[in-house]
mmCIF file with all atom_site columns, C-alpha atoms in Angstrom:
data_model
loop_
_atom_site.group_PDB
_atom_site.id
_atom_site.type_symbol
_atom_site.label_atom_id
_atom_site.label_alt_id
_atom_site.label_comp_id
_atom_site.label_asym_id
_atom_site.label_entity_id
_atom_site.label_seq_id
_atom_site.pdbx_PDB_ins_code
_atom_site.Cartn_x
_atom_site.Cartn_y
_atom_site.Cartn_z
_atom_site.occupancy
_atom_site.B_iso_or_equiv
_atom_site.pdbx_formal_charge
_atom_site.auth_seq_id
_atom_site.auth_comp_id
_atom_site.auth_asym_id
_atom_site.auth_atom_id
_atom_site.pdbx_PDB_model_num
ATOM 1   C CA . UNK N 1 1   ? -4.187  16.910  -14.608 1.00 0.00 ? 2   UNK N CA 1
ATOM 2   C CA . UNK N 1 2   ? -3.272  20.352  -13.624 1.00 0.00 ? 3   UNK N CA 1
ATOM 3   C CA . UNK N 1 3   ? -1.676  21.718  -10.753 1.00 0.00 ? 4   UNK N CA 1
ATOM 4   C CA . UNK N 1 4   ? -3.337  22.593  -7.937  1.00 0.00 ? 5   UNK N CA 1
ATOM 5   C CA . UNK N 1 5   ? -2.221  25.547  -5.496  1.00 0.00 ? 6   UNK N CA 1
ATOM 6   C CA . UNK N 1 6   ? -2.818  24.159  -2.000  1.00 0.00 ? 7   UNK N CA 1
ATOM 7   C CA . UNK N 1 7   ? -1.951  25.253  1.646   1.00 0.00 ? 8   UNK N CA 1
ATOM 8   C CA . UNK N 1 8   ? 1.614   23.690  0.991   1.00 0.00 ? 9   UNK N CA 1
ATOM 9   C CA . UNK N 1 9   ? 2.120   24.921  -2.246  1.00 0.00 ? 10  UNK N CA 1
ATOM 10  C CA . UNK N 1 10  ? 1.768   23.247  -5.509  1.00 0.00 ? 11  UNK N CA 1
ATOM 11  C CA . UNK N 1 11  ? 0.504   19.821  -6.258  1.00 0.00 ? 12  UNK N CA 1
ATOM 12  C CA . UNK N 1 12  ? 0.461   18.008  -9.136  1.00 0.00 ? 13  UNK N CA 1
ATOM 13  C CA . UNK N 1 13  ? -0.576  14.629  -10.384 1.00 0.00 ? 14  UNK N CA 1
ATOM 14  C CA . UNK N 1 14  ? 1.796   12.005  -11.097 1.00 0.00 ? 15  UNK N CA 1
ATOM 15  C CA . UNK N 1 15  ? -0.382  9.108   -11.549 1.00 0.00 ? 16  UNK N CA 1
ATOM 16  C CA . UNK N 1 16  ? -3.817  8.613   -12.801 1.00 0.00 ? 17  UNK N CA 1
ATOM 17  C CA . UNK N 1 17  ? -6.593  6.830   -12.576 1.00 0.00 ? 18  UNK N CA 1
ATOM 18  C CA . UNK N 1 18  ? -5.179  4.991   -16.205 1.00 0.00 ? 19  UNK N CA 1
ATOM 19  C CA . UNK N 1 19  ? -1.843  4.462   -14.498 1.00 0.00 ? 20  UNK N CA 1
ATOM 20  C CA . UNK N 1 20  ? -3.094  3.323   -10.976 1.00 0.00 ? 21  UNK N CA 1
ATOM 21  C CA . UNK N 1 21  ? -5.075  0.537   -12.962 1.00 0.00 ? 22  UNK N CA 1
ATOM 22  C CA . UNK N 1 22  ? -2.304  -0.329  -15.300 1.00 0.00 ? 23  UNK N CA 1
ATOM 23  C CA . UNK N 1 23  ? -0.344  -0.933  -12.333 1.00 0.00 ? 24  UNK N CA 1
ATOM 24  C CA . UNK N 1 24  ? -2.568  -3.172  -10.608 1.00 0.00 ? 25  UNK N CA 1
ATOM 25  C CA . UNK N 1 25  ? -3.026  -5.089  -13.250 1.00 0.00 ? 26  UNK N CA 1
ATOM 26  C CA . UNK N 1 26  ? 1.085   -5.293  -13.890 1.00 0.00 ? 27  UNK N CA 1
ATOM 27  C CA . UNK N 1 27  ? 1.516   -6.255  -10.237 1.00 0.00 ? 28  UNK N CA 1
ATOM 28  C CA . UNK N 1 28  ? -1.335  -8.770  -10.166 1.00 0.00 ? 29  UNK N CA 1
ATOM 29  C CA . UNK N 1 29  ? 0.528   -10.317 -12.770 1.00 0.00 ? 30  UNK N CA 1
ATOM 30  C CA . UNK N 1 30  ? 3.818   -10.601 -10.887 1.00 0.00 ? 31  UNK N CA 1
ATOM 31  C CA . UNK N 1 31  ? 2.272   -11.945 -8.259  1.00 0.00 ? 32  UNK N CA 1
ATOM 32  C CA . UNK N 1 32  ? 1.114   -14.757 -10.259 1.00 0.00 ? 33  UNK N CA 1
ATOM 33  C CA . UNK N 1 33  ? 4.459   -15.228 -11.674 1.00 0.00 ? 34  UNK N CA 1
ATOM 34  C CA . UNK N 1 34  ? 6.492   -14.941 -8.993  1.00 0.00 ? 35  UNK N CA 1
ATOM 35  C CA . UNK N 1 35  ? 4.357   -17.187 -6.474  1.00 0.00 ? 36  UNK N CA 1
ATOM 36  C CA . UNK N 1 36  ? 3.706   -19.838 -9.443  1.00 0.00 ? 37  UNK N CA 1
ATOM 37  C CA . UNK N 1 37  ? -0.055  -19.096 -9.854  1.00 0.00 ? 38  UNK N CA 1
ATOM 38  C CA . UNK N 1 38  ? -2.451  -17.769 -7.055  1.00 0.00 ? 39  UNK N CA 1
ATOM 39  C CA . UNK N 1 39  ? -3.487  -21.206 -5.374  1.00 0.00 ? 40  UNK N CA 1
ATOM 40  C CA . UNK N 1 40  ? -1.377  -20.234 -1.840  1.00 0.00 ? 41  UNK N CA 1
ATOM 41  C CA . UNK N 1 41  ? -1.795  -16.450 -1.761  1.00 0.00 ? 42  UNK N CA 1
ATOM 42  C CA . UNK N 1 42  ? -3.498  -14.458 0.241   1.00 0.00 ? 43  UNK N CA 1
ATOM 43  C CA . UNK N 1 43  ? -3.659  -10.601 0.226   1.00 0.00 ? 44  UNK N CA 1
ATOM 44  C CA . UNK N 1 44  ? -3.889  -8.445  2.873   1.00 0.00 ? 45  UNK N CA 1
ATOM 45  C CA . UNK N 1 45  ? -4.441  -4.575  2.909   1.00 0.00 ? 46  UNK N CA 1
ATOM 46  C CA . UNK N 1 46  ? -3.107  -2.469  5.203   1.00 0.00 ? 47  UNK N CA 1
ATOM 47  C CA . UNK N 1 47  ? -5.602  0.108   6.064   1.00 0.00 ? 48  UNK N CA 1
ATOM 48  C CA . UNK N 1 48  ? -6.852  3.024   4.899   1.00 0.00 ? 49  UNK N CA 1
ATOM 49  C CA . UNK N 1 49  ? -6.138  2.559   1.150   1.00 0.00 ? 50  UNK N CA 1
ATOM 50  C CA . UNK N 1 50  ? -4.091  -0.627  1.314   1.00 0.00 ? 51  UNK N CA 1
ATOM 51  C CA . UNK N 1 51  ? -7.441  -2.368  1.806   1.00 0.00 ? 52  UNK N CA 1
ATOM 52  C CA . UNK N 1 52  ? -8.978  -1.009  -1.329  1.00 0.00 ? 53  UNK N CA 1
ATOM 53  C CA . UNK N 1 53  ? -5.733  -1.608  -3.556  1.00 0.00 ? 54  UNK N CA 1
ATOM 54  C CA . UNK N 1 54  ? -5.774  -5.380  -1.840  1.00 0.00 ? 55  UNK N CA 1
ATOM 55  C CA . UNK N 1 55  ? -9.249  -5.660  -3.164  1.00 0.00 ? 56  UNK N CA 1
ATOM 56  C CA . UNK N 1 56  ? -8.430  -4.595  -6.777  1.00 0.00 ? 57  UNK N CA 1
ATOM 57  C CA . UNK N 1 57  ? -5.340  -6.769  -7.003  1.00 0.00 ? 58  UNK N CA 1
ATOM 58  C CA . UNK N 1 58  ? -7.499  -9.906  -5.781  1.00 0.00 ? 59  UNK N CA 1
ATOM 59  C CA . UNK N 1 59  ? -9.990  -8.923  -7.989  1.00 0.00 ? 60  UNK N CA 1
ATOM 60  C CA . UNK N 1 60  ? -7.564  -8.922  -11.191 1.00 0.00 ? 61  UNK N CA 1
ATOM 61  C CA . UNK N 1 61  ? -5.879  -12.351 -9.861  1.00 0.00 ? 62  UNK N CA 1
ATOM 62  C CA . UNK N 1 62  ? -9.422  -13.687 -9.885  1.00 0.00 ? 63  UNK N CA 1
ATOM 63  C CA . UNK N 1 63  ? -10.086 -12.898 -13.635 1.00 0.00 ? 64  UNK N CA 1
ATOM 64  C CA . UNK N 1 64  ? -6.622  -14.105 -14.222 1.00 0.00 ? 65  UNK N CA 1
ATOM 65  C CA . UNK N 1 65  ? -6.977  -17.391 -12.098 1.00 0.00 ? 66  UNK N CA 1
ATOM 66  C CA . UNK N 1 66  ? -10.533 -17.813 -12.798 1.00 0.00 ? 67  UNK N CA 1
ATOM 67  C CA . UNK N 1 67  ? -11.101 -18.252 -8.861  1.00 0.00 ? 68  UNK N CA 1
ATOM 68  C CA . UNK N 1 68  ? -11.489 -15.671 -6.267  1.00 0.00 ? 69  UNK N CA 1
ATOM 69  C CA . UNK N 1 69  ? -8.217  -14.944 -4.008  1.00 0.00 ? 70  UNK N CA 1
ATOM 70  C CA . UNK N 1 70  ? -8.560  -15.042 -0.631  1.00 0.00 ? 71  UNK N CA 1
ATOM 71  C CA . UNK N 1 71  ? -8.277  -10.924 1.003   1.00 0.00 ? 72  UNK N CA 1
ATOM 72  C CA . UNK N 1 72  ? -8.588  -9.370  4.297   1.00 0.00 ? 73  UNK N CA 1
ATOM 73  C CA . UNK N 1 73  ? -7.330  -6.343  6.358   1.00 0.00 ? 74  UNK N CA 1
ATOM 74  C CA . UNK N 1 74  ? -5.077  -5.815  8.707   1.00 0.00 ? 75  UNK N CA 1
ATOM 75  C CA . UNK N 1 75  ? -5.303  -3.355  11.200  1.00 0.00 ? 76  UNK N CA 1
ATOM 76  C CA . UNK N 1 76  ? -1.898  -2.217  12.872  1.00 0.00 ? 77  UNK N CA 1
ATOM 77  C CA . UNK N 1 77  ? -2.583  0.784   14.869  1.00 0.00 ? 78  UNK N CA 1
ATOM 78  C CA . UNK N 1 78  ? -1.712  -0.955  18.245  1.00 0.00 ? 79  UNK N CA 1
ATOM 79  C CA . UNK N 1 79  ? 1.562   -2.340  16.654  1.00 0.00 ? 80  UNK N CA 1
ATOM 80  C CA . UNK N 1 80  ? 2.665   1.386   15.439  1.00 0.00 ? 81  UNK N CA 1
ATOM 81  C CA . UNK N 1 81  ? 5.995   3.187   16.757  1.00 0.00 ? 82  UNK N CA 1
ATOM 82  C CA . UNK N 1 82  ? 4.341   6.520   17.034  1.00 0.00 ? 83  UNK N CA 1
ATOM 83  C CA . UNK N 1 83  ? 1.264   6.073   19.425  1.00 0.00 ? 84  UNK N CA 1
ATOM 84  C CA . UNK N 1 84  ? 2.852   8.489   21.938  1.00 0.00 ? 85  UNK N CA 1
ATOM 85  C CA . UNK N 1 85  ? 3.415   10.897  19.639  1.00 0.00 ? 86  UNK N CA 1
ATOM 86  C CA . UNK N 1 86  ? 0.589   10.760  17.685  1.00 0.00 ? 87  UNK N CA 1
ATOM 87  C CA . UNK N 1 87  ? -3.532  12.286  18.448  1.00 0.00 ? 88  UNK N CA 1
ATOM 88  C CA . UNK N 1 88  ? -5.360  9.070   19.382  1.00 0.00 ? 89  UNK N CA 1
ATOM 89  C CA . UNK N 1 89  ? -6.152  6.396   16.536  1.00 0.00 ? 90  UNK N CA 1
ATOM 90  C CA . UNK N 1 90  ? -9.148  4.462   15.981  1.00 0.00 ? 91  UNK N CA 1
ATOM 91  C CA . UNK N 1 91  ? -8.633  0.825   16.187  1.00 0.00 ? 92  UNK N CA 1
ATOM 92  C CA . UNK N 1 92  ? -9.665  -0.694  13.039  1.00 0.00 ? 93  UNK N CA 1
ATOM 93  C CA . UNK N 1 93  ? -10.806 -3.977  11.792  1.00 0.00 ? 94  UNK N CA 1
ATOM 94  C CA . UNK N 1 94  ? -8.096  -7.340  11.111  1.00 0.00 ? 95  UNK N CA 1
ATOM 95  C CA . UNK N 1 95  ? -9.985  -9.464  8.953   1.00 0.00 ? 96  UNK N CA 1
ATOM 96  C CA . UNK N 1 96  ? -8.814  -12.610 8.147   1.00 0.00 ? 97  UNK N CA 1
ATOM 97  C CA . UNK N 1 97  ? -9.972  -14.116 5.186   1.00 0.00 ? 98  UNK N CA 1
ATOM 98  C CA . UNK N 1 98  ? -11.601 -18.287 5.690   1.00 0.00 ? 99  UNK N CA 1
ATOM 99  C CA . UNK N 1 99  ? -8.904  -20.336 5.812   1.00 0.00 ? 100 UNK N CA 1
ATOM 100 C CA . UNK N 1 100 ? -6.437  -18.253 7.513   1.00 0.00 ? 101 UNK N CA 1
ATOM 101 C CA . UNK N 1 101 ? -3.008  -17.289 6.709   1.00 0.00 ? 102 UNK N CA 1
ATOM 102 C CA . UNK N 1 102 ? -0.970  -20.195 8.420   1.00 0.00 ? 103 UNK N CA 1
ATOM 103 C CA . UNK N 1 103 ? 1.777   -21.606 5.817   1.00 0.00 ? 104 UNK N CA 1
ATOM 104 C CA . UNK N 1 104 ? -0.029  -19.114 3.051   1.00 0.00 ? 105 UNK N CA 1
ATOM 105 C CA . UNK N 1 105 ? 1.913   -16.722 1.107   1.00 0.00 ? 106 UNK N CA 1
ATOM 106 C CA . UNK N 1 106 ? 0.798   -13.359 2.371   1.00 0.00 ? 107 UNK N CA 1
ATOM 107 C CA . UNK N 1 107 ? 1.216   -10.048 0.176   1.00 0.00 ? 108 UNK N CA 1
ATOM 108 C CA . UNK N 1 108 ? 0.825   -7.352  2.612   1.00 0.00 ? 109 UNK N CA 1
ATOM 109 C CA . UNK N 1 109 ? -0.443  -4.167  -0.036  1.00 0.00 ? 110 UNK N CA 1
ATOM 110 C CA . UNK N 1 110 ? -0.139  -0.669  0.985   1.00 0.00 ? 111 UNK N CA 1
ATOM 111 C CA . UNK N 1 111 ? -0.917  2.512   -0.855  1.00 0.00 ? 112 UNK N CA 1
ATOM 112 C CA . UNK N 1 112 ? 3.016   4.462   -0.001  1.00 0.00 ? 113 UNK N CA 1
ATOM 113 C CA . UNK N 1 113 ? 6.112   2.843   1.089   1.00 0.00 ? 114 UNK N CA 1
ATOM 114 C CA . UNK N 1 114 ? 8.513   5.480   2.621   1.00 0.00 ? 115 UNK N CA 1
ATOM 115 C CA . UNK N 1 115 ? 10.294  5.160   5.912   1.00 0.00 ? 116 UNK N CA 1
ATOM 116 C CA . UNK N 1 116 ? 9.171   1.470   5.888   1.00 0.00 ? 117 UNK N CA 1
ATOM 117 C CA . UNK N 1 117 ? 7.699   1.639   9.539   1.00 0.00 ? 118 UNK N CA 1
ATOM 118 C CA . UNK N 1 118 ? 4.388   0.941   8.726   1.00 0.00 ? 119 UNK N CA 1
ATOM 119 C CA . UNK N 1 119 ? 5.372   -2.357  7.391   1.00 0.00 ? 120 UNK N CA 1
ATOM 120 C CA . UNK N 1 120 ? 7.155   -3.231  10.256  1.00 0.00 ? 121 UNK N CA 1
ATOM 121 C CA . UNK N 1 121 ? 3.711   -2.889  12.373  1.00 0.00 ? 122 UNK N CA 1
ATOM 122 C CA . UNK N 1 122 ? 2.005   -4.547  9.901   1.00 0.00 ? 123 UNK N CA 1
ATOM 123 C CA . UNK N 1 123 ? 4.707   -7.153  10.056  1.00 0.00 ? 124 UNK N CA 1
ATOM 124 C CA . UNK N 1 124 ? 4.550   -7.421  14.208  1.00 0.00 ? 125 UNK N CA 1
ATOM 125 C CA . UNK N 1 125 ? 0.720   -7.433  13.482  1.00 0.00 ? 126 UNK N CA 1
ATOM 126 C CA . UNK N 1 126 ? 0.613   -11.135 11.574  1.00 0.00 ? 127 UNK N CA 1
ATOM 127 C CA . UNK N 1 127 ? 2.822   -12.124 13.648  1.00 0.00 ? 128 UNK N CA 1
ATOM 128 C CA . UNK N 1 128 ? -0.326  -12.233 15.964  1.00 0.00 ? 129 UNK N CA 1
ATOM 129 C CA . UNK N 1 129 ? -2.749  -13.607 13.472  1.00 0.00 ? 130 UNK N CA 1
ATOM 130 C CA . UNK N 1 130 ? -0.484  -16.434 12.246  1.00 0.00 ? 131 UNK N CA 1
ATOM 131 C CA . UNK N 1 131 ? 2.836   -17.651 10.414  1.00 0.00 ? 132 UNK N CA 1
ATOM 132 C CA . UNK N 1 132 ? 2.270   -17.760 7.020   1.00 0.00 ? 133 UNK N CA 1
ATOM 133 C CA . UNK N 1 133 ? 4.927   -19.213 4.215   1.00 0.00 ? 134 UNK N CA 1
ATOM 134 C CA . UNK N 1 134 ? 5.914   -16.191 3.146   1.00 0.00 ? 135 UNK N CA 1
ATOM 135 C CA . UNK N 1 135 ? 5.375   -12.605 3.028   1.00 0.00 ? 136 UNK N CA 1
ATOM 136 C CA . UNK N 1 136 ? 5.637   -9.913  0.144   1.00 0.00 ? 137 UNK N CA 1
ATOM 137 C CA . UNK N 1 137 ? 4.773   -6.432  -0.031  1.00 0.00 ? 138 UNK N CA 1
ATOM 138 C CA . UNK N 1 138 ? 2.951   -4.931  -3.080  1.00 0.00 ? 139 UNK N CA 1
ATOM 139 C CA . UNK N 1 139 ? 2.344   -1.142  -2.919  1.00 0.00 ? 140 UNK N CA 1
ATOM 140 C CA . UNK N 1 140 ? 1.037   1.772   -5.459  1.00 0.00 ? 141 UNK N CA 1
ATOM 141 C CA . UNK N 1 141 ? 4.373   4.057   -4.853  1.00 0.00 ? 142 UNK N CA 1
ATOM 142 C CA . UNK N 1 142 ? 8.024   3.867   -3.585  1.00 0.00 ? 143 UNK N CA 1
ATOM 143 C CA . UNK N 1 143 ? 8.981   6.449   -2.868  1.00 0.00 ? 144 UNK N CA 1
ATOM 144 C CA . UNK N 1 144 ? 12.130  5.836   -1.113  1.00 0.00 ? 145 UNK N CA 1
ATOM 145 C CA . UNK N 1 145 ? 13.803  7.253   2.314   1.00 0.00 ? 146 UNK N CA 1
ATOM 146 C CA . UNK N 1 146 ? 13.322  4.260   4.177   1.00 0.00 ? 147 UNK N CA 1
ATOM 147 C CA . UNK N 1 147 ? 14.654  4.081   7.959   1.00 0.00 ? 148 UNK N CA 1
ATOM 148 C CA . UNK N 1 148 ? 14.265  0.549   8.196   1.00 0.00 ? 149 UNK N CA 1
ATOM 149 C CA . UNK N 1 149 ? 15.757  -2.361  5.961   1.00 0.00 ? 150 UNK N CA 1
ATOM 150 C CA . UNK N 1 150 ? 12.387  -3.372  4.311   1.00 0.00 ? 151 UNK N CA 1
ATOM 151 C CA . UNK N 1 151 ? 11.770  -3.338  0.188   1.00 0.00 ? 152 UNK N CA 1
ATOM 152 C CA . UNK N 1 152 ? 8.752   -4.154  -1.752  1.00 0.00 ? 153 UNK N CA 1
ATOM 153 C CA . UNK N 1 153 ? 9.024   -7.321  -4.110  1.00 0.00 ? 154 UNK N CA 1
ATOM 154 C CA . UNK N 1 154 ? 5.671   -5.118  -6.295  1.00 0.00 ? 155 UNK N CA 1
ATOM 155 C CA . UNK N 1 155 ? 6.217   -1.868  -6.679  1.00 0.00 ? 156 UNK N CA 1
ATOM 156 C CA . UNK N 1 156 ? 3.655   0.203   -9.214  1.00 0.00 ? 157 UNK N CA 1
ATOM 157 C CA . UNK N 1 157 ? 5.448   2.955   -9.339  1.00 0.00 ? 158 UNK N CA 1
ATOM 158 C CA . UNK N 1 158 ? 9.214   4.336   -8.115  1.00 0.00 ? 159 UNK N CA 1
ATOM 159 C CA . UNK N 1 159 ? 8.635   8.026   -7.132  1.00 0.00 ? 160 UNK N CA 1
ATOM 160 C CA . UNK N 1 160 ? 12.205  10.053  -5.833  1.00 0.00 ? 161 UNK N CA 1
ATOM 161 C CA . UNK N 1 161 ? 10.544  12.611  -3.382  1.00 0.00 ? 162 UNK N CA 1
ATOM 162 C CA . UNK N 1 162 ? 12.276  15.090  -1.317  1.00 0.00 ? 163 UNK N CA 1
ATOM 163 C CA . UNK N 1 163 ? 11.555  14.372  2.132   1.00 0.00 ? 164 UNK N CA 1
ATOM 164 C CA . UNK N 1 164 ? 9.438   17.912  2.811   1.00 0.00 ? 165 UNK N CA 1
ATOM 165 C CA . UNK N 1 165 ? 7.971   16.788  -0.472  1.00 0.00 ? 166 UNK N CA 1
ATOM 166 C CA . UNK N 1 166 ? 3.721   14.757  0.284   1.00 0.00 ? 167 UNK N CA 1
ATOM 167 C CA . UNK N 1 167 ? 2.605   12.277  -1.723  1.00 0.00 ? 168 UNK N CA 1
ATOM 168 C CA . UNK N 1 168 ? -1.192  11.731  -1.595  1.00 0.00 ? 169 UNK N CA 1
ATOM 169 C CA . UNK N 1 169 ? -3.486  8.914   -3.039  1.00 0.00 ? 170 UNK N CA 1
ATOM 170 C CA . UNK N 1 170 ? -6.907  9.599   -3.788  1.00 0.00 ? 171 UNK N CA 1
ATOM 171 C CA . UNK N 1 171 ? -9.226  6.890   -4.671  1.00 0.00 ? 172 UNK N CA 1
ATOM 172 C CA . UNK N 1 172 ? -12.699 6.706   -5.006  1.00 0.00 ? 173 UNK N CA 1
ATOM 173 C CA . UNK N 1 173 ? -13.576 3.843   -2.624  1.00 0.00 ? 174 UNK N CA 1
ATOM 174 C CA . UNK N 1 174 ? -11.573 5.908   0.021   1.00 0.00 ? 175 UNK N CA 1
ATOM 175 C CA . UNK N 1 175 ? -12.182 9.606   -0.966  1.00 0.00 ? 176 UNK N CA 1
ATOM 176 C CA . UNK N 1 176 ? -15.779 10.326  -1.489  1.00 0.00 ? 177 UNK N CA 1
ATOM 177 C CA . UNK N 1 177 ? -16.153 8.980   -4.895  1.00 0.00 ? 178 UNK N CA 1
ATOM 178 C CA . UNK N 1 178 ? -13.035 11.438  -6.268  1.00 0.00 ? 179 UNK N CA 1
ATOM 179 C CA . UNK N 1 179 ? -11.041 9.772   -9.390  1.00 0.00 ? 180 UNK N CA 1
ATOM 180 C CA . UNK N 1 180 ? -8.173  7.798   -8.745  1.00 0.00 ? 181 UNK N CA 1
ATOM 181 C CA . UNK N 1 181 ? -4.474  10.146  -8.486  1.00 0.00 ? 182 UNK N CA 1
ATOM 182 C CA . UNK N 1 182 ? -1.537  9.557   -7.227  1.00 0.00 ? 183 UNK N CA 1
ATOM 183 C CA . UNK N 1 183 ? -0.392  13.479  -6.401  1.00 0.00 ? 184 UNK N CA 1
ATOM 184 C CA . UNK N 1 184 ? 2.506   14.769  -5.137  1.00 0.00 ? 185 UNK N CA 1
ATOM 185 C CA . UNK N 1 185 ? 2.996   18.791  -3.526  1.00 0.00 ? 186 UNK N CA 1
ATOM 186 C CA . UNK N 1 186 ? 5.718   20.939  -2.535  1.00 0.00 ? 187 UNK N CA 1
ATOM 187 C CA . UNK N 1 187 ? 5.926   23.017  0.559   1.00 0.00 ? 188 UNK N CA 1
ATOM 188 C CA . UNK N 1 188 ? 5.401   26.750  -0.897  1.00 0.00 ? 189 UNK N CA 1
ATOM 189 C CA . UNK N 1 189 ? 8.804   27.767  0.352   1.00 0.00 ? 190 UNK N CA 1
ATOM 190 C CA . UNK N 1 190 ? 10.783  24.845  -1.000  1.00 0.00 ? 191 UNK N CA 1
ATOM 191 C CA . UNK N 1 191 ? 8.852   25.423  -4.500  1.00 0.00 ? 192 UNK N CA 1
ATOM 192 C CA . UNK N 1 192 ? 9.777   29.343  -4.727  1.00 0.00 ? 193 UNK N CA 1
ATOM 193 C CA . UNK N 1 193 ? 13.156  28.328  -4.155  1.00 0.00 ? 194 UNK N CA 1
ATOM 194 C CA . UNK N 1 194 ? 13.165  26.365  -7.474  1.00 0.00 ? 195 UNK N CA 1
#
């Protein structure tokens, strides 16, 4: 894909549609591995694209397993750091999938881990909902400059950003239908500088 001039400056693509579903597939796979087959898992997206991605990855764990794996949302706007600061949220939906989450392992799966404090929401959010086993954190980029101590265990992809740097994922269940990108711009001043 080519570079697209933008508000902020340039933005380019850094992962495709190709890539976003090779890396599903790769962290399905640990998953399995690590957890010893699906049979206590549970998945849980973290809206707005989390959800989606949670989807795909039960999706691919189900062809692997040849059994569908248990996934739900989980809404943490209430649980957030930033309400004050923040234009008002909508509340969204916690959906927890038949069985529940109690002494499950849960993979929480969001679309960008950065200063890790949306994890930590979504982590006083289950707190509410249940105690499972264990919890693990899949997401579709790292892309580092976390404030809190909190690390994925699946990562697809390990993206070094400058902090004045956006990263933006586009997929099609979330975005009008648009391909699947992973895309990453530069503020205009910061790329004139370069």
């Amino acid at each position: 894909m080519a570079s697209t001039p933008t508000s902020a400056g340039a933005e380019r693509a850094v992962l495709t549609e190709s890539d976003i579903s090779r890396s599903l597939v790769r962290i399905a796979h640990e998953i399995l591995e690590r957890n010893q087959g699906g049979d206590d898992v549970v998945l849980l997206g973290v809206p707005t694209r989390g959800v989606p991605l949670a989807e795909r990855i039960a999706r691919r764990l189900g062809e692997t397993e040849g059994r569908d794996v248990p996934v739900g949302s989980l809404d943490i706007t209430m649980y957030r750091d930033d309400l004050r600061g923040q234009p008002t949220r909508t509340l969204g939906r916690t959906t927890v999938p038949d069985g529940g989450i109690d002494d499950k392992v849960v993979v929480l799966v969001d679309d960008v881990l950065y200063s890790g404090r949306t994890i930590r929401a979504a982590l006083d959010a289950l707190n509410d909902i249940g105690r499972p086993a264990a919890v693990q954190l899949a997401v579709l980029v790292d892309r580092g400059h976390r404030q809190l101590p909190i690390r994925a265990d699946f990562v697809g992809k390990n993206l070094p950003t400058a902090r004045s740097e956006r990263v933006r994922v586009q997929l099609a269940e979330t975005d009008d239908g648009q391909p699947d990108a992973v895309m990453i711009s530069t503020p205009a001043a910061e790329g004139a500088a370069r």
